Structures are given as structure tokens and as C-alpha cells.
XYZ file of C-alpha atoms in Angstrom:
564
model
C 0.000 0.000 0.000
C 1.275 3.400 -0.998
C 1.877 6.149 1.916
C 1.872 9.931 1.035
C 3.071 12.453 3.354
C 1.584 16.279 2.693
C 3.853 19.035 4.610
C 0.906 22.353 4.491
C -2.748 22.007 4.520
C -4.108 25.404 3.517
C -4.995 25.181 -0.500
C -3.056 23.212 -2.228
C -2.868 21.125 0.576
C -6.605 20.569 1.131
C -6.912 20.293 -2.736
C -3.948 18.135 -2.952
C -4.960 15.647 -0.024
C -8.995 15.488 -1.263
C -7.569 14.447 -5.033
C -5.107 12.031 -4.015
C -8.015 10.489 -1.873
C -10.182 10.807 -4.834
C -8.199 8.832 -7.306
C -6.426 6.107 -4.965
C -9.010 5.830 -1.468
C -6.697 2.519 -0.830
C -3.648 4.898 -0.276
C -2.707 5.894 3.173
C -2.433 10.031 3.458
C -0.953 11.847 6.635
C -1.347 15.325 6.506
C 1.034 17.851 8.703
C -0.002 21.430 9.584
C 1.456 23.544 11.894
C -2.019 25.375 12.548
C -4.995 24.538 14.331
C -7.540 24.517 11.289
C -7.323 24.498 7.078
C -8.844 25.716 3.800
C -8.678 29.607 5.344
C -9.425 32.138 2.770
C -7.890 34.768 3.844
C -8.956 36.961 1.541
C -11.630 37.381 3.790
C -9.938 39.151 6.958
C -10.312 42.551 5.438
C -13.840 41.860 4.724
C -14.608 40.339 8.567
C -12.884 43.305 10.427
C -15.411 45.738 8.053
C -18.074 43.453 9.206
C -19.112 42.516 5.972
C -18.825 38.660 6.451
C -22.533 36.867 7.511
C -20.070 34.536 9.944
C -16.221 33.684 9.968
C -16.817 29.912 9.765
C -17.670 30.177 6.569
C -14.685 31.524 5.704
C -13.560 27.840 5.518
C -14.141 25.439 2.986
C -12.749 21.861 4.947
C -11.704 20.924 7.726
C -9.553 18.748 9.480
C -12.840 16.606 10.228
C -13.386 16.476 6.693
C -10.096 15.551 5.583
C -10.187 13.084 8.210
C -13.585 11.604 7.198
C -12.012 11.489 3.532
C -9.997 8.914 4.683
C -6.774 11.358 5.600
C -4.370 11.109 9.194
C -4.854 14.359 10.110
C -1.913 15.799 12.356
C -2.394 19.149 13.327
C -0.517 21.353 15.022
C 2.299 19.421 14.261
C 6.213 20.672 12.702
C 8.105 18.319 10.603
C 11.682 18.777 11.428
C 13.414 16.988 8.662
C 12.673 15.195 5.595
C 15.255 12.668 4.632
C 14.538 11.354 0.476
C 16.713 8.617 0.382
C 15.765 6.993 2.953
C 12.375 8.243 2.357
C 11.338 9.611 6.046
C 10.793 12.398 7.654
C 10.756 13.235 11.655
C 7.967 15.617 13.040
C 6.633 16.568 16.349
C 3.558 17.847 18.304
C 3.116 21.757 18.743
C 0.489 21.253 21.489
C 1.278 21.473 24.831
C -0.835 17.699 25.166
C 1.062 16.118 22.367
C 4.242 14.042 22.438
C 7.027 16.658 22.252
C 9.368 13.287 21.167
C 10.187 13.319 18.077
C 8.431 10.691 15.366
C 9.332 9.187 12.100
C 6.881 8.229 9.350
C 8.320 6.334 5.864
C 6.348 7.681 3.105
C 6.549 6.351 -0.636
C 5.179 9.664 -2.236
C 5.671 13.574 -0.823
C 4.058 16.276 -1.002
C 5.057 19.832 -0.108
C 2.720 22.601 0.143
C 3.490 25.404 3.213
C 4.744 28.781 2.033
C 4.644 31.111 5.889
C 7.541 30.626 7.604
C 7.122 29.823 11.464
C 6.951 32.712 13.454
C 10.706 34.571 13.839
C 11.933 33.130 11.131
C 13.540 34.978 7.925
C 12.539 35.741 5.572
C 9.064 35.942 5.903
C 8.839 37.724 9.069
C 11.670 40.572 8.617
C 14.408 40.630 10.951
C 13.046 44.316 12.313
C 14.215 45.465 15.429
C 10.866 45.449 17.484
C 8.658 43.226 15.138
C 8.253 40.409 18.298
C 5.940 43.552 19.749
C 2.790 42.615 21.171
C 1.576 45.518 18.992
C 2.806 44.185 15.849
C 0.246 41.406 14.101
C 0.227 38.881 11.420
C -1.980 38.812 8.686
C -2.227 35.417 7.071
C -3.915 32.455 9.067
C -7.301 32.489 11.346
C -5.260 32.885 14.129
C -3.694 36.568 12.901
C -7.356 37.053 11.789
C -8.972 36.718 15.381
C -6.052 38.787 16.979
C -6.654 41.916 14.286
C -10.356 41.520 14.477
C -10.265 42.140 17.985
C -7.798 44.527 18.105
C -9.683 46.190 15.972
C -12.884 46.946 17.770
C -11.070 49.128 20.125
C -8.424 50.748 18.004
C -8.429 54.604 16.975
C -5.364 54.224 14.597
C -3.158 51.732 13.061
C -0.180 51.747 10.173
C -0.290 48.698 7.495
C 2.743 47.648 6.325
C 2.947 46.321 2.817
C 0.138 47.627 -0.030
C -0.383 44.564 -1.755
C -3.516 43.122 -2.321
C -4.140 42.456 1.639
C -2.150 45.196 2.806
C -4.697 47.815 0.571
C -7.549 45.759 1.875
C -7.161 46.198 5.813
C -5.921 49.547 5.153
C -8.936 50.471 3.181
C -11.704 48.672 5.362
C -9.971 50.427 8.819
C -9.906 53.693 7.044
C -14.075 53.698 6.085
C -14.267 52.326 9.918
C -13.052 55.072 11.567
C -9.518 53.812 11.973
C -6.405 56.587 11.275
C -4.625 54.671 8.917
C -1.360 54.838 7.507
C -0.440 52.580 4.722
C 4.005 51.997 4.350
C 5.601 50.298 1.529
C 8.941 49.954 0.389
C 7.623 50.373 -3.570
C 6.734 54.183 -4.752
C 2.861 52.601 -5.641
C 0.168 50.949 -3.806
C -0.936 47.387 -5.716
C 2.702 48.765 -7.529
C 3.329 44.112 -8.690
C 0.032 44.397 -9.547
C -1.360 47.318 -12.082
C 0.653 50.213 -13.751
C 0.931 53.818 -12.724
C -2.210 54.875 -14.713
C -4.535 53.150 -12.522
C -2.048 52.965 -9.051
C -2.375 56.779 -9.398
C -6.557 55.990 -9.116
C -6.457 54.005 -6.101
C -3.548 56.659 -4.473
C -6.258 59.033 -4.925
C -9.003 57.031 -3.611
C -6.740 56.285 -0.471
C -5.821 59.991 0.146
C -9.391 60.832 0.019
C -10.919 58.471 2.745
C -7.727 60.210 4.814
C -5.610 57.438 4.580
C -1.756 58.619 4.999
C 0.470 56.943 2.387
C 4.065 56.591 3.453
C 5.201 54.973 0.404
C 8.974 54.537 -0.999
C 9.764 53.546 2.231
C 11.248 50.723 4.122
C 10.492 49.628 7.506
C 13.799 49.642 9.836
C 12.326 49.902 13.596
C 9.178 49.308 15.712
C 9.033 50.797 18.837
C 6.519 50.204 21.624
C 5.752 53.351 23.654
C 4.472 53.721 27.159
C 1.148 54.950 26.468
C 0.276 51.145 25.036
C 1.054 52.680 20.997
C 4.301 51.109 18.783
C 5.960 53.650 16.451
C 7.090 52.447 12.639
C 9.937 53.790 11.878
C 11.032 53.685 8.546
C 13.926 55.224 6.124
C 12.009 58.521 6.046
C 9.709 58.950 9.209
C 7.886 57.456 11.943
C 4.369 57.017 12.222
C 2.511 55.917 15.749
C -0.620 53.690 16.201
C -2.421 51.303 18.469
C -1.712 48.626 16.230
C 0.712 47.729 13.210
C -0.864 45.447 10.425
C 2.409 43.198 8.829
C 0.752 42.421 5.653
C 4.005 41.938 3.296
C 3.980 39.250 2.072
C 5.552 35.741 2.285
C 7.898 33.255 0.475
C 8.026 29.236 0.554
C 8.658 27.520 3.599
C 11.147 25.044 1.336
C 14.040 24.555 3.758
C 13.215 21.045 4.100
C 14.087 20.238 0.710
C 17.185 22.611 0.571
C 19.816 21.175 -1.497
C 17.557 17.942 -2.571
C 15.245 19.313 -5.472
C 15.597 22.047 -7.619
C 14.582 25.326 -6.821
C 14.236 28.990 -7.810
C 16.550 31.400 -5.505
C 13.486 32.512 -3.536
C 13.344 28.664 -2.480
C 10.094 28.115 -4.902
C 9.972 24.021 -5.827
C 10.798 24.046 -9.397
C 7.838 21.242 -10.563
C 7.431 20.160 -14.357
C 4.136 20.064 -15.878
C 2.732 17.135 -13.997
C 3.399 18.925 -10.584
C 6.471 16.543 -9.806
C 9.903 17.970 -8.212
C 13.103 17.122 -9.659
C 13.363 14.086 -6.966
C 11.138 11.372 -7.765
C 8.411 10.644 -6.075
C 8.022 14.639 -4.924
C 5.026 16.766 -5.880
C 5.045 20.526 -4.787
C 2.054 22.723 -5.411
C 0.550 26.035 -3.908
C 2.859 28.199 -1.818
C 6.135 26.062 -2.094
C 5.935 25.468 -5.528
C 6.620 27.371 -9.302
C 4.020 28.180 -11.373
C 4.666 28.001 -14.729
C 3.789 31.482 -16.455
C 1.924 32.065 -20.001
C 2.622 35.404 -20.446
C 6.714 34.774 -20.494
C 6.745 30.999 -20.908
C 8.924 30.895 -17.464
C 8.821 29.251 -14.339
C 7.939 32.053 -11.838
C 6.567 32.278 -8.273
C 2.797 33.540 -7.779
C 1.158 32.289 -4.931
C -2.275 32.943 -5.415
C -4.681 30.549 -3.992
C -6.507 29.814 -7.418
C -2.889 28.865 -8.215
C -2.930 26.880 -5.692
C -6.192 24.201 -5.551
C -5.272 24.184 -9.465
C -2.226 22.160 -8.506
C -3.194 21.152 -5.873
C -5.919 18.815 -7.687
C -3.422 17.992 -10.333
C -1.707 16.190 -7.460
C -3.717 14.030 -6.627
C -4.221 13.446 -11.025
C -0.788 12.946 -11.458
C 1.091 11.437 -8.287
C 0.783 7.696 -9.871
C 0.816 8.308 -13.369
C 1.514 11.839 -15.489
C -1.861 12.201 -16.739
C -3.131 15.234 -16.657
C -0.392 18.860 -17.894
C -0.567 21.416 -16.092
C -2.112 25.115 -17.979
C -0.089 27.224 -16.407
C -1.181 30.517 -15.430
C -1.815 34.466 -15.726
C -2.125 35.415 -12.195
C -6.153 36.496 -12.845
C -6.936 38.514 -9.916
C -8.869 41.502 -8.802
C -9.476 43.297 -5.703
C -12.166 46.341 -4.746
C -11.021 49.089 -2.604
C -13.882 51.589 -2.230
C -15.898 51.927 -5.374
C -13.090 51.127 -7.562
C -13.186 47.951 -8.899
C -9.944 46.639 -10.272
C -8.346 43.286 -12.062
C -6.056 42.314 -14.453
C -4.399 39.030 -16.102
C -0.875 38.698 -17.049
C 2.017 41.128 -17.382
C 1.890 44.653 -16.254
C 4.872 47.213 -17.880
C 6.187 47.363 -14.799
C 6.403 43.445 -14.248
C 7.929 42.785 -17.983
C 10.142 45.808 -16.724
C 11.531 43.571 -14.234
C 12.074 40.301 -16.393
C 13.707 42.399 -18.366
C 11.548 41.763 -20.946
C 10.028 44.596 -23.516
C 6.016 45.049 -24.129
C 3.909 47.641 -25.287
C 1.048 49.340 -23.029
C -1.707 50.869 -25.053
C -4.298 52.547 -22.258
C -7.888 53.841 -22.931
C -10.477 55.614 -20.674
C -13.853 55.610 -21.527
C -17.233 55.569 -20.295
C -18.862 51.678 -19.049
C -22.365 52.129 -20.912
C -22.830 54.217 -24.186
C -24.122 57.974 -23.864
C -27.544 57.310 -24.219
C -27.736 55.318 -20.726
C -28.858 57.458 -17.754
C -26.380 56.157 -15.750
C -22.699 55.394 -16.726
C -18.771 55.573 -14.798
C -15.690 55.666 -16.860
C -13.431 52.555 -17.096
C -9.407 52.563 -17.504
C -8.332 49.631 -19.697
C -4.347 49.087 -20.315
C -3.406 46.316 -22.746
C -0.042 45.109 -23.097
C 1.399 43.151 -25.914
C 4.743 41.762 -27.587
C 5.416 43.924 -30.420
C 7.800 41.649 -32.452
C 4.786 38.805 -31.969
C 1.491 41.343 -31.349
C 0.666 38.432 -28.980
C -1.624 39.561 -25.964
C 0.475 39.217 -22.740
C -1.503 41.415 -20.187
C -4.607 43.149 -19.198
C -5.693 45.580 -16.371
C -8.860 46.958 -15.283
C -10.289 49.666 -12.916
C -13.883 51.512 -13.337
C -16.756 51.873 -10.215
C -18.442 49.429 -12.415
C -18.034 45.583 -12.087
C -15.583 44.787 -14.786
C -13.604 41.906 -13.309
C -14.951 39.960 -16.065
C -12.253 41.576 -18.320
C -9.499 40.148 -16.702
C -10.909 36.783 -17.447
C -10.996 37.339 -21.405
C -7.554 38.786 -21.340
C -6.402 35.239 -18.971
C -8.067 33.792 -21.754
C -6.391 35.275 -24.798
C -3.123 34.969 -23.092
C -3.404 31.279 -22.763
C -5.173 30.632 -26.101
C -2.006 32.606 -27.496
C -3.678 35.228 -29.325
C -2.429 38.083 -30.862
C -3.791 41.766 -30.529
C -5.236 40.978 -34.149
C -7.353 37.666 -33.085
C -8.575 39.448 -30.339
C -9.632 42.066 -32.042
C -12.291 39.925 -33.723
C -13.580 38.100 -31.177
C -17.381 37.800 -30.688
C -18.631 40.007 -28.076
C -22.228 40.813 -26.907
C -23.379 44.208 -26.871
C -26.279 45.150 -24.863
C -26.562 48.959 -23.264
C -27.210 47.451 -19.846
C -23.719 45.288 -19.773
C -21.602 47.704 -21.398
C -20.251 48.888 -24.846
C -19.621 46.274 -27.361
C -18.823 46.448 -30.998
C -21.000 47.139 -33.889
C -19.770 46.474 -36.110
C -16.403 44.592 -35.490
C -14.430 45.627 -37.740
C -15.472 49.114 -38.149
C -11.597 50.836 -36.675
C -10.233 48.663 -39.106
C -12.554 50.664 -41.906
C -12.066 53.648 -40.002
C -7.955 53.830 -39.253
C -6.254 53.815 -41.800
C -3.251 52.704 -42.132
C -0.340 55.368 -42.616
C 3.400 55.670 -42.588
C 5.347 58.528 -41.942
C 7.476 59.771 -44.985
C 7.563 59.342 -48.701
C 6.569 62.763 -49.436
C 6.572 65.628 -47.606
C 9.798 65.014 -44.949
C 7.855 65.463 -42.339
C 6.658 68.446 -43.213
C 2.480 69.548 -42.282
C 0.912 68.335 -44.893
C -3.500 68.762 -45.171
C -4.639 66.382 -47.573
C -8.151 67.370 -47.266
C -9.768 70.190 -45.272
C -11.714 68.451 -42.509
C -14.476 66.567 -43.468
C -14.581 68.325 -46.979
C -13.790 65.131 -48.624
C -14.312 61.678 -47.923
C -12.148 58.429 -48.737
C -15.086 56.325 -48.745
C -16.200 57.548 -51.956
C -13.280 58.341 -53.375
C -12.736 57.138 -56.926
C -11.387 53.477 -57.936
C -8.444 55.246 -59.645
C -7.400 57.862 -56.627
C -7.878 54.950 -53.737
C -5.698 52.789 -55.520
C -2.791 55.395 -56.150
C -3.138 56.859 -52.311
C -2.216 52.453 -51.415
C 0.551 52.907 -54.215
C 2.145 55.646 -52.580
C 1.664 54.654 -49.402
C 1.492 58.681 -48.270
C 1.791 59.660 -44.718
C 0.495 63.040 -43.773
C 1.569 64.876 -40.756
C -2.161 65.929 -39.991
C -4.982 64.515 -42.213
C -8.649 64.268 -41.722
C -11.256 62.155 -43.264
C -14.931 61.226 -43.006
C -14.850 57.201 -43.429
C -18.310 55.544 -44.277
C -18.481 51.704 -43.617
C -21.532 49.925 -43.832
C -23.812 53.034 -43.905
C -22.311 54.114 -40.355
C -20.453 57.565 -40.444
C -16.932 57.712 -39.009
C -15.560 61.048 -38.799
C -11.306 61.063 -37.555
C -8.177 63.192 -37.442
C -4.773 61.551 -36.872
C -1.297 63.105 -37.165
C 1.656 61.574 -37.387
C 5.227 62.805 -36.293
C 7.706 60.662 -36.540
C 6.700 57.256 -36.002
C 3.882 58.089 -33.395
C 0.410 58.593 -34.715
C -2.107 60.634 -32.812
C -5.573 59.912 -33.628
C -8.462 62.084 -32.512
C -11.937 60.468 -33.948
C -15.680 61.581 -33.277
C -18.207 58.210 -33.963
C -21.921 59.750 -35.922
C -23.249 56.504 -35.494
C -23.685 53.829 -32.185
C -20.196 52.707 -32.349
C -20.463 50.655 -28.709
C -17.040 48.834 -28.223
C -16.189 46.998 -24.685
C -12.469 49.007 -23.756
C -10.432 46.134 -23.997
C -11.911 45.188 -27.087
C -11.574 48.390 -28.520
C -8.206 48.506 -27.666
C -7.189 45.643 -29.801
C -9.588 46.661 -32.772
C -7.188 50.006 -32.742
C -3.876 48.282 -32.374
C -5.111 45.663 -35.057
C -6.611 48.415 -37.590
C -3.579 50.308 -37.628
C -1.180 47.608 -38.621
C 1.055 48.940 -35.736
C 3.405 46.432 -35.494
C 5.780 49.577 -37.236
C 4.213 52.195 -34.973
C 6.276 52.747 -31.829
C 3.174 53.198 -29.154
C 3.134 56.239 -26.723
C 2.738 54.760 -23.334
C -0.824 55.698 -23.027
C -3.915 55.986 -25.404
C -7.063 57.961 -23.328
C -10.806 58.338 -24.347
C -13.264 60.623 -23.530
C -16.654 61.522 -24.912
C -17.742 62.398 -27.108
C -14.425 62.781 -28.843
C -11.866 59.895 -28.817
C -7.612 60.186 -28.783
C -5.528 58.128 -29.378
C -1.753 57.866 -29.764
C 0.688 55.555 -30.668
């Protein structure tokens, strides 16, 4: 009979422990965690402390009941010490004060490693800052850091955050419209800085500063100090801020020291795994917080510990632990978050993030309104699309609009993975109904109405009017003149045009300087176009792949720019 050892029972744990159940219930499964309970979302904390969660409990999904039921030895509150894969044992002991502290050996055939958090104290997932061990100081990953901030919480008049990611900006944003003075420290210059670009960061800076949230960003932590009046002080490279409480929301890497040295690993201490989830030892799966992911948009191992990375590999365990059967996707990182009436998500690589791969995209943004003009009721959304420009292939997406458009983010996951190019996406079927949003009608109507230009056979550079604006119109332009103009290939410096396609009036201006092209167009007909879609319709009408784009395209209505 085959024994499996898991090391980590929060997602990929749960996931991994239920599938391997699933597909072999004559196996024998022990399970170690170092906690008290699994399956914890905590994306939820932020949301209990605002007291928007019905009841915590069902901020779990299993238990250790479950599990157990399932057919799983369930040791909880339990560390293993070692993990010795020749010999194929590892050595663990009890946590609770009623276990045996002895240490115990279990021989395992198959291993699993899931755990990402570091115990408490150790580097480098809880910084080695003077002060941190302050009673004032608190966690902000498991039920048991959720408990101690919730009631901390009901008392509190103030508290700093430390870290703006995704839970950092949470807690800092539900303490804030609770009556909490809240200051929000970060080493990067942005909040949500690995997660969107500056065009929307700048949004949710603003939305922060306005609920009278203090941002101490570009700034690292280097002190906490506990005062007598039962406050701590942050003190970081460029102040100090005081509170009741500190939030230590920063973050955390995998808990891989076990395996140190006997599997392959990124230098962060990630579990390099191959398609089927398997290590570089045999007989060793890693998934969830210990493990690589392995990422679409750059075709590289990377580490991303999201928890829908997480119960996808998690489940793929338990597929794949006898047998390679079933390859792994990868991934796009699909994630979104709401902070206040903003609603924001994105899939795949930001600037920023190819920026630090050291790889080069383009970013084409656009800001326009949800619904079309006619609706009573409408909010403007910022899309940013990124893209390869030697392969036009779709490698990112980001969203943010007081309208629900977290949807988005799962197209653009979806193009990324599909491998499509700006140009495929462009002519994707899309609904359009006034109450969901713009869509196109019809599809290929930029492609009609951009056309496509090049800077430079006549003229060198030089202003150049072809036609007064909207005196004359290329649409019915004679056979003989249409076909020289795509001879010549002329490129204007400014030109302007009335474009009919399908009995729908298009009226645009673009100028070109250089190789940027600035296009300013006014739409006579219902041209509804869903901003990410639109965005690709442009980039695809415009033949751009020898068009050097200007960081950001914007929209307004009723007129439209756009630049290149």
C-alpha cells in the first residue's frame, strides 16, 4: 500500500490531499499542519474586520474533520523537522502542549510539499526588524492573525499597514471607512505597484488619500518601537508614524528549507515542478505556496502564490502522483481586488512586471465611459493592454472603473493562454447590450475607419493637409485615386477624413510625427465597443506592429484620442 506524506494544509494542501483520496481511497495520506484549522481564505480578513462577512466559519471550505472523514491522518498542530529522500522519512513533532514533544518518524513512498509562511521569527518571511516580536505588531495570514486583528480592531483609533499589496490595501482600506487613522508603508513608490501600472495605481492613491488614509510609500520599515502609552511607532527610512496597532501584511515566500539542497529550486526557495506537478526528486510533488508556477505570459517558471494557483495544482496532485496524466495550464495570475468603489483586475504582465524580467512590451491605455451615452447612468473605465510587439501576442490586461468589470481580466487570462495576438482578439465575438456595457457594432469598423499610414515618402515630415476636414471623404473616393493613395503609401503629418463603412459615419483626425500617430476620432453613429476590445480593434486596424506606441492611449466623450 502506498503512503503519502503532505507538509501544508491550507490550499493546495486541502486540494492536494482530497484528489489524491479521490483517485487512490486505498492509499494511506498523513497530513502535517502547523495550525490549528485548514482551507482559510484569507482573503476574507479585510472583509470580517469591516463586518461585511454573515459569519467567519464560513470563511472555511474543509476541515480537518473532513479531511479526516475522507480517509486522511490528520496531524495538526504538528512541525516536521526533517525530511530525509533517500531513505524516504521524515521526523515531526507535536506543537500542542498535550502532544508528544518526542520526536516521530513516518516512511512515506510519495511527498508532497505545500506550506509557504515561515514559522513565526523566522527569515525571511517575518523581517528581521528590530521590534517586530511587539505585542503591537500582528500577522496577517492564518485564522489565528485574523482573530487577533479583528479584535484589536474593535477598540483601536489608529493603526499603520505595512505592505500595499492586495491584503495590505484591503485592511488599510476597510480600517480607514471604519473610523480607523490609517497609515499605509511600503517599500515600492505605488500601492498594488506588482500588480497594475501607474495609470490606474495613481486611481487608487487618490481614492486612499481621500478616505484620509496617509500613504508613506517609498519607504522601508527599519524599527518598531513600543511606547508607554500602550502605541508602537514604525519607523522607517524617512519617518515614523505611531498607532495602536501595526498590520504586517508583506507578504511571504516558501517555507522550502526542508528540501534545501535535494530538489531544484528557484533562488526565492520556490519548488521548481514540471508540468505534472512533480519535483526534480522522484516521487516529490510541490504545489501552492512552495511550488513554481509556470507562467503564459513569459513561458517561465515564476513564483505567484495565489490561492486559485494553488487548488489548481493542488488537484493535479492528486491526477498525477501515480501516473503523469493530466499537464498542467499554467497561469496568468487572474486577480482583482475592490477598494472603495473602484473595482480593479487584471491578467498577465503589467509594464512594470515585464520591466523587471527584463523583458520589452507595449502598453496601449484607454479611458472611456462603461455604458454608451444614451444610458442614464454610466462611470468611466481605464483599460491598459499590453502586448509583444515583435509577436502582437496579448500578454496582459488591467482593469479599474466603479463598475463591475472583473470579467475583463478573465478574457484577457483567456487570450493569453489561447495565445492570441492583438489581431485575433480584435475579432472576437462580443455581446453588446446597453445594460452590460459597450460592445462592438460592427467589429471591424476601426479597421474601416484607421487607416493605415506611414510617416514619410513625401513631404519630410513636413504639415501636410490632404483634405480640409471633413470636406472630402475616402469612402467615396474614386477606384483610380484609392488605388494610387495604397501605391504611394502617403503619410500626412495631420490629415482628416470622413470614413463611411456599412452606412455608419466615421468622422477622424490623426497626425503623425515621426513614427507616433495621434488619432483624434468623433463616432456619428452607435459605435459601442467593450475598452479592452476596442483597444485591440485600434492596435489591429492600424497595422502597428511599425508604430512605436506612446505609453498611453485615453478616451473621452464624445471625442476619442488616441496615440501611438
Amino acid at each position: 500500500m502506498t503512503t503519502v506524506a503532505v507538509i501544508g494544509c491550507t490550499h493546495a494542501g486541502t486540494f492536494a490531499t482530497t484528489s489524491i483520496l479521490a483517485e487512490h481511497p486505498d492509499w494511506t495520506v498523513h497530513v502535517f499542519e502547523r495550525n490549528g484549522t485548514l482551507s482559510f481564505l484569507s482573503c476574507g480578513i479585510a472583509l470580517w474586520v469591516g463586518d461585511h462577512v454573515s459569519d467567519p466559519k464560513k470563511m472555511f471550505y474543509s476541515s480537518p474533520a473532513a479531511l479526516a472523514e475522507a480517509g486522511a491522518t490528520m496531524h495538526m498542530r504538528t512541525d516536521v523537522t526533517s525530511v530525509d529522500l533517500d531513505a524516504r522519512t521524515l521526523t515531526y513533532r507535536a506543537l500542542d502542549e498535550a502532544g508528544d514533544p518526542a520526536e516521530q518518524t513516518l516512511a512515506f513512498d510519495k511527498l508532497v510539499v505545500t506550506i509557504g509562511v515561515l514559522p513565526p521569527g523566522s527569515p525571511p518571511a517575518i523581517p528581521p526588524i528590530p521590534g517586530i516580536d511587539s505585542p503591537h505588531v500582528l500577522l496577517c495570514k492564518n485564522w489565528d492573525h485574523a482573530i487577533a486583528i479583528k479584535e484589536k480592531a474593535k477598540t483601536a483609533k489608529s493603526a499603520v499597514v505595512i505592505g500595499s499589496g492586495y491584503i495590505g490595501a484591503e485592511i488599510a482600506e476597510q480600517f480607514s471607512v471604519t473610523g480607523v487613522k490609517t497609515t499605509l508603508v511600503d517599500g515600492l513608490d505605488r500601492p498594488l505597484a506588482n500588480n497594475f501600472d501607474k495609470t490606474i495605481t495613481d486611481q487608487v492613491a487618490a481614492a486612499f488619500e481621500e478616505h484620509g488614509v496617509t500613504l508613506a510609500l517609498g519607504q522601508k520599515v527599519v524599527e518598531f518601537r513600543d511606547n508607554d502609552d500602550d502605541t508602537v511607532t514604525v519607523v522607517t527610512e524617512k519617518g515614523e508614524y505611531t498607532a495602536e496597532m501595526a498590520i504586517l501584511a508583506v507578504g511571504f515566500l516558501p517555507n522550502t528549507d526542508l528540501l534545501k539542497g535535494k530538489v531544484d529550486m528557484l533562488p526565492n526557495g520556490a519548488i521548481v515542478v514540471d508540468d505534472y506537478m512533480q519535483a526534480s526528486a522522484p516521487g516529490v510533488y510541490a504545489a501552492g505556496d512552495s511550488a513554481t508556477v509556470f507562467y503564459n505570459p513569459t513561458g517561465q517558471h515564476d513564483y505567484i502564490p495565489l490561492a486559485t494557483n494553488a487548488v489548481r495544482q493542488g488537484l493535479l496532485v492528486g491526477r498525477n502522483i501515480e501516473t503523469p496524466t493530466v499537464k498542467y495550464m499554467g497561469t496568468q495570475a487572474t486577480s482583482a481586488v475592490q477598494l472603495y468603489d473602484l473595482s480593479l483586475a487584471a491578467s498577465g504582465l503589467t509594464r512594470a512586471g515585464a520591466e523587471r524580467r527584463g523583458l520589452t512590451v507595449r502598453e496601449t491605455s484607454l479611458t472611456e465611459d462603461y455604458r454608451p451615452d444614451f444610458m442614464l447612468t454610466t462611470t468611466p473605465v481605464t483599460s491598459i493592454l499590453t502586448w509583444d510587439p515583435e509577436t502582437r501576442k496579448v500578454k496582459g490586461g488591467q482593469f479599474c472603473s466603479k463598475a463591475d468589470i472583473s470579467g475583463a481580466a478573465n478574457v484577457i487570462s483567456m487570450a493569453i493562454q489561447a495565445g492570441f495576438t492583438i489581431d485575433q482578439l480584435a475579432n472576437v465575438d462580443f455581446l453588446f447590450q446597453p445594460h452590460f456595457g459597450e460592445r462592438p457594432v460592427p467589429p471591424n469598423l476601426r479597421q474601416a475607419g484607421l487607416l493605415r499610414r506611414r510617416r514619410g515618402h513625401e513631404g519630410g515630415g513636413r504639415v501636410r493637409r490632404l483634405y480640409p476636414p471633413q470636406k472630402r471623404n475616402p469612402g467615396v473616393m474614386g477606384a483610380g485615386e484609392r488605388k494610387e493613395r495604397r501605391r504611394k503609401r502617403l503619410s500626412y503629418a495631420a490629415c482628416s477624413a470622413v470614413i463611411t463603412y456599412n452606412s455608419n459615419r466615421f468622422n477622424a483626425t490623426w497626425a503623425l510625427s515621426g513614427n507616433r500617430l495621434g488619432i483624434t476620432a468623433r463616432t456619428g453613429c452607435c459605435l459601442f465597443l467593450e475598452p479592452i476590445y476596442r483597444l485591440a480593434l485600434i492596435l489591429w486596424a492600424s497595422s502597428a506592429s511599425h508604430i512605436a506606441p506612446v505609453a498611453d492611449i485615453t478616451e473621452s466623450a464624445p471625442a476619442s484620442r488616441y496615440a501611438w
